[in-house]
PDB file of C-alpha atoms and ligand atoms in Angstrom:
ATOM      1  CA  MET R   1      -0.798   1.672 -19.519  1.00 74.00           C
ATOM      2  CA  LYS R   2      -3.369   3.045 -17.098  1.00 86.00           C
ATOM      3  CA  GLN R   3      -2.350   2.872 -13.426  1.00 93.00           C
ATOM      4  CA  LYS R   4      -4.429   0.666 -11.159  1.00 97.00           C
ATOM      5  CA  ILE R   5      -5.283   2.734  -8.118  1.00 98.00           C
ATOM      6  CA  VAL R   6      -7.180   1.508  -5.063  1.00 98.00           C
ATOM      7  CA  VAL R   7      -8.782   3.669  -2.372  1.00 98.00           C
ATOM      8  CA  TYR R   8      -8.833   2.308   1.188  1.00 98.00           C
ATOM      9  CA  PRO R   9     -11.449   4.277   3.164  1.00 98.00           C
ATOM     10  CA  GLY R  10     -11.866   4.086   6.920  1.00 97.00           C
ATOM     11  CA  SER R  11     -11.593   5.824  10.263  1.00 97.00           C
ATOM     12  CA  PHE R  12      -8.049   4.686  11.214  1.00 98.00           C
ATOM     13  CA  ASP R  13      -8.767   5.915  14.757  1.00 98.00           C
ATOM     14  CA  PRO R  14      -5.982   4.846  15.331  1.00 98.00           C
ATOM     15  CA  PRO R  15      -4.367   2.725  12.573  1.00 98.00           C
ATOM     16  CA  THR R  16      -3.606  -0.830  13.724  1.00 98.00           C
ATOM     17  CA  ASN R  17      -1.435  -3.696  12.505  1.00 98.00           C
ATOM     18  CA  GLY R  18      -4.574  -5.042  10.794  1.00 97.00           C
ATOM     19  CA  HIS R  19      -4.918  -1.906   8.639  1.00 98.00           C
ATOM     20  CA  ILE R  20      -1.192  -1.944   7.839  1.00 97.00           C
ATOM     21  CA  ASP R  21      -1.309  -5.633   6.897  1.00 97.00           C
ATOM     22  CA  LEU R  22      -4.058  -4.869   4.380  1.00 97.00           C
ATOM     23  CA  ILE R  23      -2.286  -1.815   2.962  1.00 97.00           C
ATOM     24  CA  GLU R  24       0.928  -3.786   2.435  1.00 95.00           C
ATOM     25  CA  ARG R  25      -0.981  -6.553   0.650  1.00 97.00           C
ATOM     26  CA  ALA R  26      -2.782  -4.011  -1.558  1.00 97.00           C
ATOM     27  CA  SER R  27       0.451  -2.169  -2.362  1.00 96.00           C
ATOM     28  CA  ARG R  28       1.756  -5.372  -3.948  1.00 95.00           C
ATOM     29  CA  ILE R  29      -1.362  -5.773  -6.099  1.00 96.00           C
ATOM     30  CA  PHE R  30      -2.051  -2.174  -7.145  1.00 97.00           C
ATOM     31  CA  ASP R  31       0.194   0.535  -8.599  1.00 97.00           C
ATOM     32  CA  LYS R  32      -1.047   2.979  -5.975  1.00 97.00           C
ATOM     33  CA  VAL R  33      -2.919   2.778  -2.659  1.00 98.00           C
ATOM     34  CA  ILE R  34      -4.698   5.868  -1.319  1.00 98.00           C
ATOM     35  CA  ILE R  35      -5.576   5.603   2.369  1.00 98.00           C
ATOM     36  CA  LEU R  36      -8.667   7.772   2.729  1.00 98.00           C
ATOM     37  CA  ILE R  37      -9.601   9.059   6.173  1.00 98.00           C
ATOM     38  CA  MET R  38     -13.372   9.478   6.140  1.00 96.00           C
ATOM     39  CA  VAL R  39     -15.850  10.984   8.535  1.00 90.00           C
ATOM     40  CA  ASN R  40     -18.617   8.580   9.553  1.00 83.00           C
ATOM     41  CA  ILE R  41     -21.409  10.541  11.267  1.00 84.00           C
ATOM     42  CA  GLN R  42     -22.323   7.539  13.389  1.00 84.00           C
ATOM     43  CA  LYS R  43     -18.900   7.482  15.024  1.00 85.00           C
ATOM     44  CA  SER R  44     -17.139   9.786  17.415  1.00 92.00           C
ATOM     45  CA  TYR R  45     -13.383   9.910  17.073  1.00 96.00           C
ATOM     46  CA  THR R  46     -10.569   9.901  19.623  1.00 97.00           C
ATOM     47  CA  PHE R  47      -7.862  11.262  17.331  1.00 97.00           C
ATOM     48  CA  THR R  48      -8.231  14.385  15.192  1.00 96.00           C
ATOM     49  CA  VAL R  49      -7.998  14.014  11.419  1.00 96.00           C
ATOM     50  CA  GLU R  50      -4.585  15.738  11.546  1.00 97.00           C
ATOM     51  CA  GLU R  51      -3.322  13.251  14.144  1.00 97.00           C
ATOM     52  CA  ARG R  52      -4.509  10.319  12.049  1.00 98.00           C
ATOM     53  CA  VAL R  53      -2.854  11.704   8.899  1.00 97.00           C
ATOM     54  CA  GLU R  54       0.376  12.195  10.845  1.00 97.00           C
ATOM     55  CA  MET R  55       0.307   8.678  12.301  1.00 97.00           C
ATOM     56  CA  LEU R  56      -0.246   7.099   8.863  1.00 97.00           C
ATOM     57  CA  ASN R  57       2.456   9.265   7.262  1.00 95.00           C
ATOM     58  CA  ASN R  58       4.897   8.333  10.023  1.00 93.00           C
ATOM     59  CA  ILE R  59       4.253   4.651   9.483  1.00 94.00           C
ATOM     60  CA  PHE R  60       4.759   4.718   5.720  1.00 90.00           C
ATOM     61  CA  LYS R  61       7.622   7.191   5.666  1.00 84.00           C
ATOM     62  CA  LYS R  62      10.011   4.616   7.105  1.00 77.00           C
ATOM     63  CA  ARG R  63       8.743   1.616   5.173  1.00 76.00           C
ATOM     64  CA  LYS R  64       9.577   0.833   1.592  1.00 73.00           C
ATOM     65  CA  PHE R  65       6.077   1.425   0.280  1.00 78.00           C
ATOM     66  CA  LYS R  66       6.508   4.337  -2.068  1.00 84.00           C
ATOM     67  CA  ASN R  67       3.112   3.777  -3.677  1.00 94.00           C
ATOM     68  CA  VAL R  68       1.042   4.503  -0.537  1.00 96.00           C
ATOM     69  CA  SER R  69      -0.419   7.955   0.149  1.00 96.00           C
ATOM     70  CA  VAL R  70      -2.885   9.464   2.613  1.00 97.00           C
ATOM     71  CA  ASP R  71      -5.879  11.680   1.842  1.00 98.00           C
ATOM     72  CA  VAL R  72      -8.877  13.007   3.784  1.00 97.00           C
ATOM     73  CA  TYR R  73     -12.475  13.425   2.623  1.00 97.00           C
ATOM     74  CA  LYS R  74     -15.468  14.770   4.469  1.00 94.00           C
ATOM     75  CA  GLY R  75     -18.245  13.554   2.250  1.00 95.00           C
ATOM     76  CA  LEU R  76     -19.541  10.497   0.441  1.00 96.00           C
ATOM     77  CA  LEU R  77     -17.003   7.966  -0.780  1.00 97.00           C
ATOM     78  CA  VAL R  78     -18.723   7.801  -4.175  1.00 98.00           C
ATOM     79  CA  ASP R  79     -18.252  11.561  -4.598  1.00 98.00           C
ATOM     80  CA  TYR R  80     -14.540  11.281  -3.791  1.00 98.00           C
ATOM     81  CA  LEU R  81     -14.204   8.495  -6.360  1.00 98.00           C
ATOM     82  CA  LYS R  82     -16.084  10.350  -9.083  1.00 98.00           C
ATOM     83  CA  LYS R  83     -14.178  13.573  -8.412  1.00 98.00           C
ATOM     84  CA  ASN R  84     -10.845  11.767  -8.754  1.00 98.00           C
ATOM     85  CA  LYS R  85     -11.945   9.457 -11.582  1.00 98.00           C
ATOM     86  CA  LEU R  86     -11.375   6.341  -9.474  1.00 98.00           C
ATOM     87  CA  ASN R  87     -13.588   3.308  -8.957  1.00 98.00           C
ATOM     88  CA  ILE R  88     -11.785   0.600  -6.977  1.00 98.00           C
ATOM     89  CA  VAL R  89     -12.139   0.423  -3.194  1.00 98.00           C
ATOM     90  CA  LEU R  90     -10.398  -1.789  -0.642  1.00 98.00           C
ATOM     91  CA  ARG R  91     -11.976  -2.996   2.589  1.00 98.00           C
ATOM     92  CA  GLY R  92     -10.992  -5.629   5.106  1.00 97.00           C
ATOM     93  CA  LEU R  93     -12.926  -8.674   6.215  1.00 95.00           C
ATOM     94  CA  ARG R  94     -12.033  -9.999   9.617  1.00 93.00           C
ATOM     95  CA  ALA R  95     -14.906 -12.190  10.660  1.00 86.00           C
ATOM     96  CA  VAL R  96     -18.423 -12.962   9.545  1.00 86.00           C
ATOM     97  CA  SER R  97     -19.532 -10.020  11.687  1.00 85.00           C
ATOM     98  CA  ASP R  98     -17.988  -7.571   9.177  1.00 91.00           C
ATOM     99  CA  PHE R  99     -19.956  -9.072   6.313  1.00 93.00           C
ATOM    100  CA  GLU R 100     -23.416  -7.647   6.892  1.00 94.00           C
ATOM    101  CA  TYR R 101     -22.292  -4.024   7.100  1.00 94.00           C
ATOM    102  CA  GLU R 102     -19.963  -4.401   4.113  1.00 95.00           C
ATOM    103  CA  PHE R 103     -22.705  -6.019   2.023  1.00 95.00           C
ATOM    104  CA  GLN R 104     -25.024  -3.115   2.796  1.00 96.00           C
ATOM    105  CA  MET R 105     -22.327  -0.556   1.919  1.00 95.00           C
ATOM    106  CA  VAL R 106     -21.447  -2.202  -1.400  1.00 97.00           C
ATOM    107  CA  LEU R 107     -25.052  -2.359  -2.550  1.00 97.00           C
ATOM    108  CA  THR R 108     -25.826   1.183  -1.410  1.00 97.00           C
ATOM    109  CA  ASN R 109     -22.710   2.615  -3.026  1.00 97.00           C
ATOM    110  CA  ARG R 110     -23.395   0.696  -6.230  1.00 96.00           C
ATOM    111  CA  LYS R 111     -26.826   2.277  -6.400  1.00 97.00           C
ATOM    112  CA  MET R 112     -25.138   5.695  -6.375  1.00 98.00           C
ATOM    113  CA  PHE R 113     -22.157   4.759  -8.576  1.00 98.00           C
ATOM    114  CA  ASP R 114     -22.511   1.535 -10.501  1.00 97.00           C
ATOM    115  CA  ARG R 115     -18.870   1.427 -11.671  1.00 97.00           C
ATOM    116  CA  MET R 116     -17.564   1.260  -8.124  1.00 98.00           C
ATOM    117  CA  GLU R 117     -16.045  -2.117  -7.243  1.00 97.00           C
ATOM    118  CA  THR R 118     -14.935  -3.152  -3.758  1.00 97.00           C
ATOM    119  CA  ILE R 119     -12.090  -5.581  -3.215  1.00 97.00           C
ATOM    120  CA  TYR R 120     -11.926  -7.416   0.118  1.00 97.00           C
ATOM    121  CA  LEU R 121      -8.713  -8.669   1.629  1.00 97.00           C
ATOM    122  CA  MET R 122      -8.288 -10.742   4.758  1.00 96.00           C
ATOM    123  CA  PRO R 123      -5.487  -9.916   7.162  1.00 96.00           C
ATOM    124  CA  ASP R 124      -2.958 -12.315   8.586  1.00 97.00           C
ATOM    125  CA  VAL R 125      -4.637 -14.557  11.157  1.00 95.00           C
ATOM    126  CA  ARG R 126      -2.787 -12.655  13.921  1.00 96.00           C
ATOM    127  CA  TRP R 127      -4.954  -9.585  13.247  1.00 97.00           C
ATOM    128  CA  THR R 128      -8.354 -11.109  12.583  1.00 95.00           C
ATOM    129  CA  TYR R 129      -9.687 -10.093  16.002  1.00 95.00           C
ATOM    130  CA  LEU R 130      -8.001  -6.693  16.093  1.00 97.00           C
ATOM    131  CA  SER R 131      -9.854  -3.374  15.895  1.00 97.00           C
ATOM    132  CA  SER R 132      -9.097   0.275  16.640  1.00 97.00           C
ATOM    133  CA  SER R 133     -11.601   0.184  19.513  1.00 96.00           C
ATOM    134  CA  LEU R 134      -9.790  -2.746  21.121  1.00 97.00           C
ATOM    135  CA  VAL R 135      -6.522  -0.786  20.976  1.00 98.00           C
ATOM    136  CA  LYS R 136      -8.236   2.216  22.578  1.00 98.00           C
ATOM    137  CA  GLU R 137      -9.724   0.055  25.303  1.00 97.00           C
ATOM    138  CA  ILE R 138      -6.291  -1.340  26.191  1.00 97.00           C
ATOM    139  CA  ALA R 139      -4.551   2.046  25.988  1.00 97.00           C
ATOM    140  CA  ASN R 140      -7.218   3.659  28.136  1.00 96.00           C
ATOM    141  CA  PHE R 141      -6.414   1.320  31.010  1.00 96.00           C
ATOM    142  CA  GLY R 142      -2.656   1.655  30.552  1.00 94.00           C
ATOM    143  CA  GLY R 143      -2.158  -1.770  28.914  1.00 96.00           C
ATOM    144  CA  ASP R 144       0.585  -2.641  26.448  1.00 97.00           C
ATOM    145  CA  ILE R 145      -0.474  -1.841  22.863  1.00 98.00           C
ATOM    146  CA  SER R 146       2.885  -2.514  21.221  1.00 98.00           C
ATOM    147  CA  ASP R 147       1.786  -5.880  19.804  1.00 97.00           C
ATOM    148  CA  PHE R 148      -1.213  -4.308  18.081  1.00 98.00           C
ATOM    149  CA  VAL R 149      -0.045  -1.103  16.416  1.00 98.00           C
ATOM    150  CA  PRO R 150       3.081  -0.133  14.441  1.00 97.00           C
ATOM    151  CA  SER R 151       6.001   0.936  16.661  1.00 96.00           C
ATOM    152  CA  GLU R 152       6.054   4.409  15.030  1.00 95.00           C
ATOM    153  CA  ILE R 153       2.757   5.388  16.681  1.00 97.00           C
ATOM    154  CA  VAL R 154       2.843   3.647  20.081  1.00 97.00           C
ATOM    155  CA  SER R 155       3.956   6.784  21.939  1.00 97.00           C
ATOM    156  CA  THR R 156       1.382   9.028  20.201  1.00 97.00           C
ATOM    157  CA  ILE R 157      -1.410   6.710  21.323  1.00 98.00           C
ATOM    158  CA  ARG R 158      -0.062   6.409  24.872  1.00 97.00           C
ATOM    159  CA  ARG R 159       0.226  10.182  25.150  1.00 96.00           C
ATOM    160  CA  LYS R 160      -3.378  10.649  24.031  1.00 96.00           C
ATOM    161  CA  PHE R 161      -4.705   8.439  26.789  1.00 95.00           C
ATOM    162  CA  LYS R 162      -2.534  10.014  29.482  1.00 87.00           C
ATOM    163  CA  GLN R 163      -4.160  13.394  28.803  1.00 74.00           C
TER     164      GLN R 163
HETATM  165  P1  LIG E 201     -14.631   2.148   9.498  1.00 68.41           P
HETATM  166  O1  LIG E 201     -15.141   3.248  10.374  1.00 68.41           O
HETATM  167  O2  LIG E 201     -14.785   2.431   8.041  1.00 68.41           O
HETATM  168  O3  LIG E 201     -15.074   0.788   9.871  1.00 68.41           O
HETATM  169  P2  LIG E 201     -11.996   1.291  10.381  1.00 68.41           P
HETATM  170  O4  LIG E 201     -10.746   2.109  10.439  1.00 68.41           O
HETATM  171  O5  LIG E 201     -12.474   0.679  11.630  1.00 68.41           O
HETATM  172  O6  LIG E 201     -13.052   2.261   9.736  1.00 68.41           O
HETATM  173  O7  LIG E 201     -11.835   0.140   9.309  1.00 68.41           O
HETATM  174  C1  LIG E 201     -11.492   0.443   7.977  1.00 68.41           C
HETATM  175  C2  LIG E 201     -11.421  -0.850   7.183  1.00 68.41           C
HETATM  176  O8  LIG E 201     -10.338  -1.629   7.682  1.00 68.41           O
HETATM  177  C3  LIG E 201     -12.661  -1.744   7.287  1.00 68.41           C
HETATM  178  O9  LIG E 201     -12.857  -2.367   6.040  1.00 68.41           O
HETATM  179  C4  LIG E 201     -12.287  -2.756   8.309  1.00 68.41           C
HETATM  180  O10 LIG E 201     -12.941  -3.991   8.087  1.00 68.41           O
HETATM  181  C5  LIG E 201     -10.800  -2.899   8.046  1.00 68.41           C
HETATM  182  N1  LIG E 201     -10.090  -3.365   9.235  1.00 68.41           N
HETATM  183  C6  LIG E 201     -10.094  -2.831  10.469  1.00 68.41           C
HETATM  184  N2  LIG E 201      -9.345  -3.557  11.326  1.00 68.41           N
HETATM  185  C7  LIG E 201      -8.863  -4.600  10.594  1.00 68.41           C
HETATM  186  C8  LIG E 201      -8.052  -5.734  10.892  1.00 68.41           C
HETATM  187  N3  LIG E 201      -7.616  -5.997  12.101  1.00 68.41           N
HETATM  188  N4  LIG E 201      -7.768  -6.573   9.888  1.00 68.41           N
HETATM  189  C9  LIG E 201      -8.251  -6.346   8.647  1.00 68.41           C
HETATM  190  N5  LIG E 201      -9.034  -5.320   8.292  1.00 68.41           N
HETATM  191  C10 LIG E 201      -9.340  -4.456   9.256  1.00 68.41           C
END
């Protein structure tokens, strides 16, 4: 039987408990989850692509999620999907504020690749307000981020902001 593979694109700058919550949920639904680090030209990043790959690999190495992998793509999501013969995408919905952007992305991507389908999952209520920028804001002022990101990457994030 054909494997059901889902691609989870995003910045993961850095990954948070919200991202991990979604990935764990997806890994129970799909045979394989590919976390795809993308480059969004409207954003500037704090962590290099290599640092983000390493953080995600560190998180999943120790957990029992053998069907999760990490990939990087500097281009359009639809091109990545077509190139790899994939068509299912995962995104997260936290609050109504996420909706407008996601709606625009789905319709735009569909125009370019009509077989692409996006699945939305909602995180545990504990993470509905959480974002990578919030984590960076706290870390920048020396606050405690350990409730917001996986323990495997707390020191990497702290080190970055001490530089
Ligand atoms: P992007 O630059 O694509 O928005 P992010 O890494 O910020 O990259 O987010 C990637 C995806 O993860 C988005 O669909 C976003 O809604 C989702 N996401 C981010 N934070 C959370 C969270 N706390 N709970 C659930 N989903 C989240």
